[in-house]
Short mmCIF file of C-alpha atoms and ligand atoms in Angstrom, two decimals:
data_model
loop_
_atom_site.label_atom_id
_atom_site.label_comp_id
_atom_site.label_asym_id
_atom_site.label_seq_id
_atom_site.Cartn_x
_atom_site.Cartn_y
_atom_site.Cartn_z
CA MET A 1 18.94 -17.64 -24.63
CA ASP A 2 19.43 -17.05 -20.90
CA LEU A 3 18.86 -13.83 -18.99
CA VAL A 4 22.57 -12.90 -18.95
CA GLU A 5 22.62 -12.91 -22.75
CA VAL A 6 19.35 -11.00 -22.92
CA VAL A 7 20.53 -8.14 -20.71
CA ARG A 8 23.92 -8.01 -22.44
CA GLU A 9 22.78 -8.25 -26.02
CA GLU A 10 19.18 -7.20 -26.36
CA ASP A 11 19.13 -3.42 -25.98
CA ALA A 12 15.48 -3.18 -27.01
CA VAL A 13 14.45 -5.53 -24.20
CA VAL A 14 16.47 -3.64 -21.58
CA GLU A 15 15.10 -0.34 -22.85
CA ARG A 16 11.48 -1.52 -22.66
CA ALA A 17 12.11 -3.08 -19.21
CA SER A 18 13.55 0.22 -17.91
CA GLU A 19 10.58 2.07 -19.35
CA ARG A 20 8.15 -0.27 -17.57
CA VAL A 21 9.74 0.61 -14.23
CA ALA A 22 10.30 4.34 -14.89
CA SER A 23 6.71 4.83 -16.10
CA ALA A 24 5.40 2.88 -13.14
CA ILE A 25 7.14 5.31 -10.80
CA ALA A 26 6.36 8.50 -12.67
CA ASP A 27 2.91 7.74 -14.14
CA ARG A 28 1.65 4.65 -12.30
CA ASP A 29 1.49 2.89 -15.65
CA VAL A 30 3.90 0.52 -17.40
CA GLY A 31 3.92 2.58 -20.60
CA GLU A 32 2.99 1.73 -24.19
CA SER A 33 3.61 -1.85 -25.33
CA VAL A 34 6.14 -2.17 -28.15
CA ALA A 35 5.34 -3.79 -31.48
CA SER A 36 7.49 -6.86 -30.91
CA ASP A 37 5.74 -9.45 -28.72
CA ARG A 38 9.10 -11.01 -27.98
CA VAL A 39 10.57 -7.75 -26.64
CA GLU A 40 7.39 -7.07 -24.66
CA LEU A 41 7.43 -10.56 -23.15
CA LEU A 42 11.13 -10.58 -22.24
CA SER A 43 10.99 -7.08 -20.81
CA TYR A 44 8.81 -8.28 -17.91
CA PRO A 45 11.41 -10.55 -16.20
CA VAL A 46 14.11 -7.96 -16.90
CA ALA A 47 11.95 -5.24 -15.29
CA ARG A 48 11.60 -7.46 -12.19
CA VAL A 49 15.38 -7.74 -12.06
CA ILE A 50 15.76 -3.96 -12.33
CA VAL A 51 13.24 -3.47 -9.52
CA SER A 52 15.20 -5.97 -7.41
CA LEU A 53 18.46 -4.15 -8.03
CA VAL A 54 16.92 -0.78 -7.14
CA ASP A 55 15.58 -2.48 -4.01
CA GLU A 56 13.38 0.34 -2.70
CA ASN A 57 9.95 -0.47 -1.27
CA VAL A 58 8.33 2.42 -3.04
CA CYS A 59 9.72 1.30 -6.41
CA THR A 60 8.54 -2.29 -5.92
CA ARG A 61 5.10 -1.14 -4.86
CA TYR A 62 4.56 1.32 -7.71
CA TYR A 63 5.85 -1.21 -10.20
CA ALA A 64 3.61 -4.03 -8.96
CA GLU A 65 0.60 -1.70 -8.92
CA ALA A 66 1.28 -0.53 -12.46
CA GLU A 67 1.73 -4.08 -13.82
CA ALA A 68 -1.45 -5.19 -12.05
CA SER A 69 -3.43 -2.23 -13.42
CA ARG A 70 -2.28 -2.97 -16.95
CA ALA A 71 -3.13 -6.67 -16.58
CA ALA A 72 -6.54 -5.78 -15.12
CA GLU A 73 -7.27 -3.42 -18.03
CA ARG A 74 -6.47 -6.23 -20.47
CA PHE A 75 -8.49 -8.93 -18.79
CA ARG A 76 -11.48 -6.65 -18.25
CA GLU A 77 -11.45 -5.93 -22.00
CA ASP A 78 -11.29 -9.65 -22.71
CA PHE A 79 -14.05 -10.57 -20.25
CA GLY A 80 -16.30 -7.98 -21.89
CA ARG A 81 -15.84 -9.30 -25.45
CA GLU A 82 -18.85 -10.96 -26.95
CA ASP A 83 -17.33 -11.76 -30.34
CA GLY A 84 -15.67 -14.96 -29.10
CA ARG A 85 -12.20 -13.49 -29.73
CA ALA A 86 -11.18 -13.01 -26.12
CA ALA A 87 -7.60 -14.07 -25.48
CA ILE A 88 -8.50 -15.34 -22.05
CA THR A 89 -11.64 -16.09 -19.99
CA ARG A 90 -12.39 -15.05 -16.42
CA ARG A 91 -12.43 -18.73 -15.42
CA ALA A 92 -8.89 -19.20 -16.80
CA VAL A 93 -7.60 -16.09 -15.01
CA LEU A 94 -9.20 -17.26 -11.76
CA ARG A 95 -7.50 -20.64 -12.14
CA GLU A 96 -4.16 -18.99 -12.92
CA PHE A 97 -4.36 -17.07 -9.65
CA ASP A 98 -5.44 -20.10 -7.58
CA LEU A 99 -8.98 -18.79 -7.23
CA GLY A 100 -10.64 -21.40 -9.44
CA ASP A 101 -12.06 -23.39 -6.51
CA ALA A 102 -12.75 -20.34 -4.33
CA VAL A 103 -15.13 -18.53 -6.71
CA THR A 104 -18.59 -19.75 -7.71
CA PRO A 105 -20.83 -17.90 -10.21
CA GLN A 106 -24.30 -17.06 -8.87
CA ARG A 107 -27.65 -16.89 -10.66
CA ASP A 108 -27.89 -13.10 -10.18
CA GLY A 109 -24.71 -12.53 -12.21
CA GLY A 110 -22.56 -12.05 -9.11
CA PHE A 111 -20.10 -14.48 -7.53
CA ALA A 112 -19.56 -16.16 -4.17
CA VAL A 113 -15.94 -15.98 -2.99
CA GLY A 114 -14.59 -18.23 -0.24
CA VAL A 115 -13.95 -16.15 2.85
CA ALA A 116 -10.22 -16.97 3.10
CA ALA A 117 -9.60 -15.94 -0.52
CA TYR A 118 -11.77 -12.86 -0.04
CA LEU A 119 -9.84 -11.74 3.03
CA ARG A 120 -6.52 -12.36 1.38
CA HIS A 121 -7.23 -10.09 -1.57
CA ALA A 122 -9.70 -7.58 -0.11
CA SER A 123 -7.52 -6.64 2.84
CA SER A 124 -5.47 -4.18 0.80
CA LEU A 125 -8.49 -2.61 -0.90
CA ARG A 126 -9.62 0.71 0.48
CA GLY A 127 -13.20 1.51 1.39
CA ASP A 128 -15.57 0.31 4.08
CA GLU A 129 -17.50 -1.77 1.56
CA TRP A 130 -14.61 -4.25 1.52
CA ARG A 131 -14.67 -4.86 5.26
CA LEU A 132 -16.02 -8.27 6.09
CA VAL A 133 -18.46 -6.85 8.65
CA ASN A 134 -20.16 -4.97 5.81
CA ARG A 135 -20.65 -8.10 3.73
CA ALA A 136 -23.52 -10.58 3.84
CA LEU A 137 -21.44 -13.64 4.67
CA ALA A 138 -23.28 -16.82 3.58
CA VAL A 139 -22.01 -20.31 4.55
CA GLY A 140 -18.36 -19.30 4.44
CA ASP A 141 -18.74 -17.40 1.16
CA VAL A 142 -18.74 -13.67 0.50
CA PRO A 143 -21.06 -12.44 -2.27
CA VAL A 144 -19.42 -9.98 -4.67
CA SER A 145 -20.50 -8.32 -7.92
CA GLU A 146 -18.68 -8.92 -11.21
CA PRO A 147 -16.68 -5.64 -11.07
CA GLU A 148 -15.78 -6.39 -7.45
CA LEU A 149 -14.49 -9.81 -8.43
CA ASP A 150 -12.31 -8.15 -11.05
CA ASP A 151 -10.96 -5.79 -8.37
CA LEU A 152 -10.03 -8.82 -6.27
CA LEU A 153 -8.34 -10.37 -9.29
CA ARG A 154 -6.34 -7.20 -9.79
CA GLU A 155 -5.09 -7.52 -6.20
CA ALA A 156 -4.17 -11.15 -6.89
CA VAL A 157 -2.12 -10.05 -9.90
CA GLU A 158 -0.36 -7.41 -7.83
CA GLU A 159 0.50 -9.97 -5.20
CA ARG A 160 1.88 -12.29 -7.89
CA VAL A 161 4.04 -9.50 -9.34
CA LYS A 162 5.47 -8.69 -5.91
CA ASP A 163 5.99 -12.34 -5.07
CA GLY A 164 9.68 -13.12 -4.64
CA LEU A 165 10.84 -9.50 -5.03
CA PRO A 166 13.58 -8.50 -4.53
CA LEU A 167 15.17 -11.37 -6.46
CA GLN A 168 18.74 -12.48 -5.82
CA VAL A 169 20.50 -11.16 -8.91
CA PRO A 170 23.80 -12.69 -10.05
CA ASP A 171 26.61 -10.15 -10.56
CA ALA A 172 26.83 -10.88 -14.29
CA ILE A 173 23.25 -9.63 -14.72
CA GLY A 174 23.53 -6.81 -12.17
CA ASP A 175 26.64 -5.36 -13.83
CA ALA A 176 24.96 -5.29 -17.23
CA LEU A 177 22.05 -3.33 -15.77
CA ASP A 178 24.07 -0.67 -13.94
CA GLU A 179 22.89 2.15 -16.18
CA PRO A 180 19.13 1.55 -16.10
CA VAL A 181 19.27 0.97 -12.34
CA ALA A 182 21.10 4.29 -11.80
CA SER A 183 18.57 6.05 -13.99
CA ILE A 184 15.61 4.60 -12.02
CA ARG A 185 17.27 5.71 -8.79
CA GLU A 186 17.49 9.24 -10.20
CA THR A 187 13.81 9.15 -11.15
CA LEU A 188 12.99 8.10 -7.59
CA ALA A 189 15.10 10.89 -6.13
CA ASP A 190 13.42 13.45 -8.40
CA LEU A 191 10.02 12.47 -7.13
CA ASP A 192 10.91 13.60 -3.61
CA LEU A 193 9.20 10.61 -2.10
CA THR A 194 10.76 11.44 1.21
CA ARG A 195 8.61 14.54 1.59
CA GLU A 196 7.27 15.15 5.05
CA ILE A 197 3.93 13.65 5.82
CA ASP A 198 1.72 16.41 7.10
CA THR A 199 -1.77 15.11 6.51
CA VAL A 200 -3.76 13.49 9.27
CA VAL A 201 -6.23 10.89 8.03
CA PRO A 202 -6.95 8.37 10.78
CA ASP A 203 -8.70 6.02 8.32
CA LEU A 204 -5.35 5.53 6.63
CA PHE A 205 -3.39 4.81 9.81
CA PRO A 206 -1.63 1.43 9.94
CA PRO A 207 -3.60 -1.24 11.82
CA CYS A 208 -1.28 -1.08 14.85
CA MET A 209 -1.84 2.67 15.31
CA GLN A 210 -5.58 2.38 14.68
CA HIS A 211 -5.65 -0.30 17.37
CA LEU A 212 -3.74 1.88 19.86
CA LEU A 213 -5.87 4.92 19.06
CA ASP A 214 -9.07 2.88 19.57
CA ALA A 215 -7.69 1.61 22.89
CA VAL A 216 -7.00 5.19 24.04
CA GLN A 217 -10.48 6.31 22.99
CA ARG A 218 -12.06 3.34 24.77
CA GLY A 219 -10.30 4.45 27.94
CA ASP A 220 -7.98 1.40 28.14
CA HIS A 221 -4.75 1.72 30.04
CA LEU A 222 -1.80 1.66 27.62
CA PRO A 223 1.64 0.44 28.68
CA HIS A 224 4.42 3.00 28.34
CA HIS A 225 5.87 1.51 25.11
CA SER A 226 2.44 1.58 23.39
CA ARG A 227 1.77 5.13 24.48
CA PHE A 228 5.22 6.20 23.30
CA ALA A 229 4.65 4.51 19.91
CA LEU A 230 1.30 6.21 19.35
CA THR A 231 2.42 9.64 20.57
CA ALA A 232 5.57 9.57 18.44
CA PHE A 233 3.57 8.44 15.39
CA LEU A 234 0.99 11.20 15.84
CA GLY A 235 3.75 13.77 16.32
CA ASN A 236 5.66 12.50 13.26
CA ILE A 237 2.63 12.90 11.00
CA GLY A 238 2.11 16.49 12.09
CA LEU A 239 -0.27 16.60 15.07
CA SER A 240 0.44 19.40 17.50
CA THR A 241 0.91 18.78 21.23
CA ASP A 242 -2.59 20.25 21.86
CA GLU A 243 -4.15 17.86 19.35
CA ILE A 244 -2.40 14.86 20.85
CA VAL A 245 -3.37 15.89 24.40
CA GLU A 246 -6.96 16.25 23.20
CA LEU A 247 -6.95 12.69 21.86
CA TYR A 248 -5.78 11.33 25.19
CA GLU A 249 -8.28 13.45 27.13
CA VAL A 250 -11.14 10.93 26.83
CA ASN A 251 -9.04 8.38 28.68
CA PRO A 252 -9.89 8.20 32.42
CA GLY A 253 -6.22 7.52 33.25
CA PHE A 254 -5.34 10.77 31.51
CA GLY A 255 -3.36 13.38 33.37
CA GLU A 256 -3.14 16.47 31.23
CA GLU A 257 0.07 17.83 32.67
CA MET A 258 1.94 14.56 32.40
CA THR A 259 0.62 13.88 28.88
CA ARG A 260 1.63 17.36 27.74
CA TYR A 261 5.08 16.94 29.29
CA GLN A 262 5.63 13.52 27.67
CA THR A 263 4.31 14.69 24.30
CA ASP A 264 6.54 17.78 24.24
CA HIS A 265 9.47 15.57 25.17
CA ILE A 266 8.77 13.02 22.40
CA LYS A 267 8.16 15.77 19.83
CA GLY A 268 11.53 17.31 20.70
CA GLU A 269 9.98 20.55 21.95
CA SER A 270 11.35 20.18 25.47
CA SER A 271 14.22 17.82 24.60
CA PRO A 272 17.05 17.85 22.08
CA THR A 273 15.56 14.96 20.09
CA GLU A 274 12.39 14.52 18.10
CA TYR A 275 11.68 10.84 18.53
CA THR A 276 10.57 8.76 15.58
CA ALA A 277 7.84 6.15 16.00
CA PRO A 278 9.25 2.61 16.45
CA SER A 279 9.84 0.37 13.44
CA CYS A 280 7.62 -2.65 12.75
CA ALA A 281 10.31 -4.94 14.20
CA THR A 282 10.23 -3.04 17.52
CA MET A 283 6.43 -2.91 17.48
CA GLN A 284 6.38 -6.68 16.99
CA ALA A 285 8.89 -7.24 19.80
CA TYR A 286 6.62 -5.30 22.21
CA GLY A 287 3.42 -6.99 21.04
CA ASP A 288 2.16 -3.70 19.53
CA CYS A 289 1.94 -5.01 15.96
CA VAL A 290 -1.77 -5.83 15.85
CA ASN A 291 -3.89 -6.93 12.84
CA PRO A 292 -1.16 -6.51 10.20
CA ASP A 293 -2.65 -6.54 6.70
CA ALA A 294 -1.36 -7.23 3.21
CA LEU A 295 0.40 -3.86 2.88
CA CYS A 296 2.30 -4.60 6.11
CA GLU A 297 4.16 -7.38 4.31
CA HIS A 298 5.85 -4.78 2.13
CA ILE A 299 6.86 -2.13 4.64
CA SER A 300 9.10 -2.07 7.67
CA HIS A 301 7.83 1.03 9.43
CA PRO A 302 4.34 2.25 10.42
CA LEU A 303 5.19 5.65 8.87
CA SER A 304 5.96 3.95 5.54
CA TYR A 305 2.55 2.28 5.72
CA TYR A 306 0.85 5.61 6.27
CA GLU A 307 2.90 7.29 3.55
CA ALA A 308 1.96 4.55 1.09
CA LYS A 309 -1.73 4.97 1.93
CA ILE A 310 -1.53 8.74 1.60
CA ASP A 311 0.24 8.36 -1.76
CA ASP A 312 -2.59 6.13 -2.95
CA ALA A 313 -5.38 8.39 -1.72
CA ASP A 314 -7.07 10.78 -4.15
CA GLU A 315 -6.03 14.39 -3.71
CA GLU A 316 -9.75 15.24 -3.55
CA GLU A 317 -10.27 12.80 -0.71
CA LEU A 318 -7.32 14.27 1.21
CA GLU A 319 -8.68 17.76 0.62
CA ASP A 320 -12.01 16.68 2.16
CA TRP A 321 -10.15 15.45 5.21
CA ARG A 322 -8.14 18.67 5.50
CA GLU A 323 -11.28 20.76 5.17
CA GLY A 324 -13.07 18.61 7.73
CA ARG A 325 -10.17 19.08 10.11
CA ASP A 326 -10.01 22.85 9.55
CA GLY A 327 -13.78 23.03 10.01
CA ASP A 328 -13.50 21.17 13.33
CA GLU A 329 -10.75 23.53 14.44
CA GLU A 330 -12.79 26.59 13.47
CA SER A 331 -15.86 25.38 15.33
CA ALA A 332 -13.70 24.52 18.36
CA ASP A 333 -12.27 28.07 18.25
CA ALA A 334 -15.77 29.51 17.95
CA ASP A 335 -16.97 27.40 20.92
CA ALA A 336 -14.04 28.54 23.06
S1 SF4 B 1 3.52 -4.59 10.33
FE1 SF4 B 1 4.16 -2.57 11.02
S2 SF4 B 1 2.63 -1.15 10.22
FE2 SF4 B 1 1.75 -3.19 10.06
S3 SF4 B 1 0.56 -3.45 11.93
FE3 SF4 B 1 2.59 -4.30 12.33
S4 SF4 B 1 3.78 -2.64 13.21
FE4 SF4 B 1 1.97 -1.74 12.26
#
């Protein structure tokens, strides 16, 4: 039976496929498996087709994350089984994700991961502990614990799920999936994913903006296009003119009046337009796209990168940042 027949004739498969995607968006989970293995199995390729037809970055990302989390849950359960009834071994999963040759078990129960494989999968993991500089690199291998290896595997699964998306979908299949696709679009609209970003967490900035911010703080001279990109980005995520001017202040080439004037202009306070930070394509054209990471492959705008990172951050973590920022502001007011 080919996919056209499946989507036309197998309502249960289409229903489960739609649920995988809708739950991924709403709950970050692919929902309960159904009793029929056949329906469960076929619903995966159909869900990928639905995601392709919806063709929204945020949908693809949530879906891939949810599928990877479910797969990781399953394989962690299997790896932990001591009754010999595991459906799959860690070695087999590593091989499946092309990591068989890159990972070597160590005597202490940990693993050594080849640096290239490590970088590929750790680059999208949050937390300083994943940065290569914080790892004891030994002869081209990075030591990791067993749970850390499973985190890397989860990233590998996510990458595999995203691979090739969006698919080119023939009309015959697309037409049959009109309804579920419209329903997923409604779910996306309900989530108000286009809400304004108003949280400032420099650790979650895209690599290009972190690079520009570091350059400013080091006192480097920034060309006009780079300065425009950073200022617009900072304004778009909610920094006030005063806060932006303060960031530039440490730079010896800084002229307060000119910086204030340019910032007000870019923020639309002294001009009719609030400028938006440049897209990734423009950043690349100007040589401002620096150190792109795995997430960069799935976004087309530095603001989308930041939004994705903020969406992934714990509310508690964001609250800590907000409090830290308010505390800094209060102490600055008290000093003044
Ligand atoms: S791909 Fe986009 S977000 Fe990522 S570093 Fe380049 S310009 Fe920045």
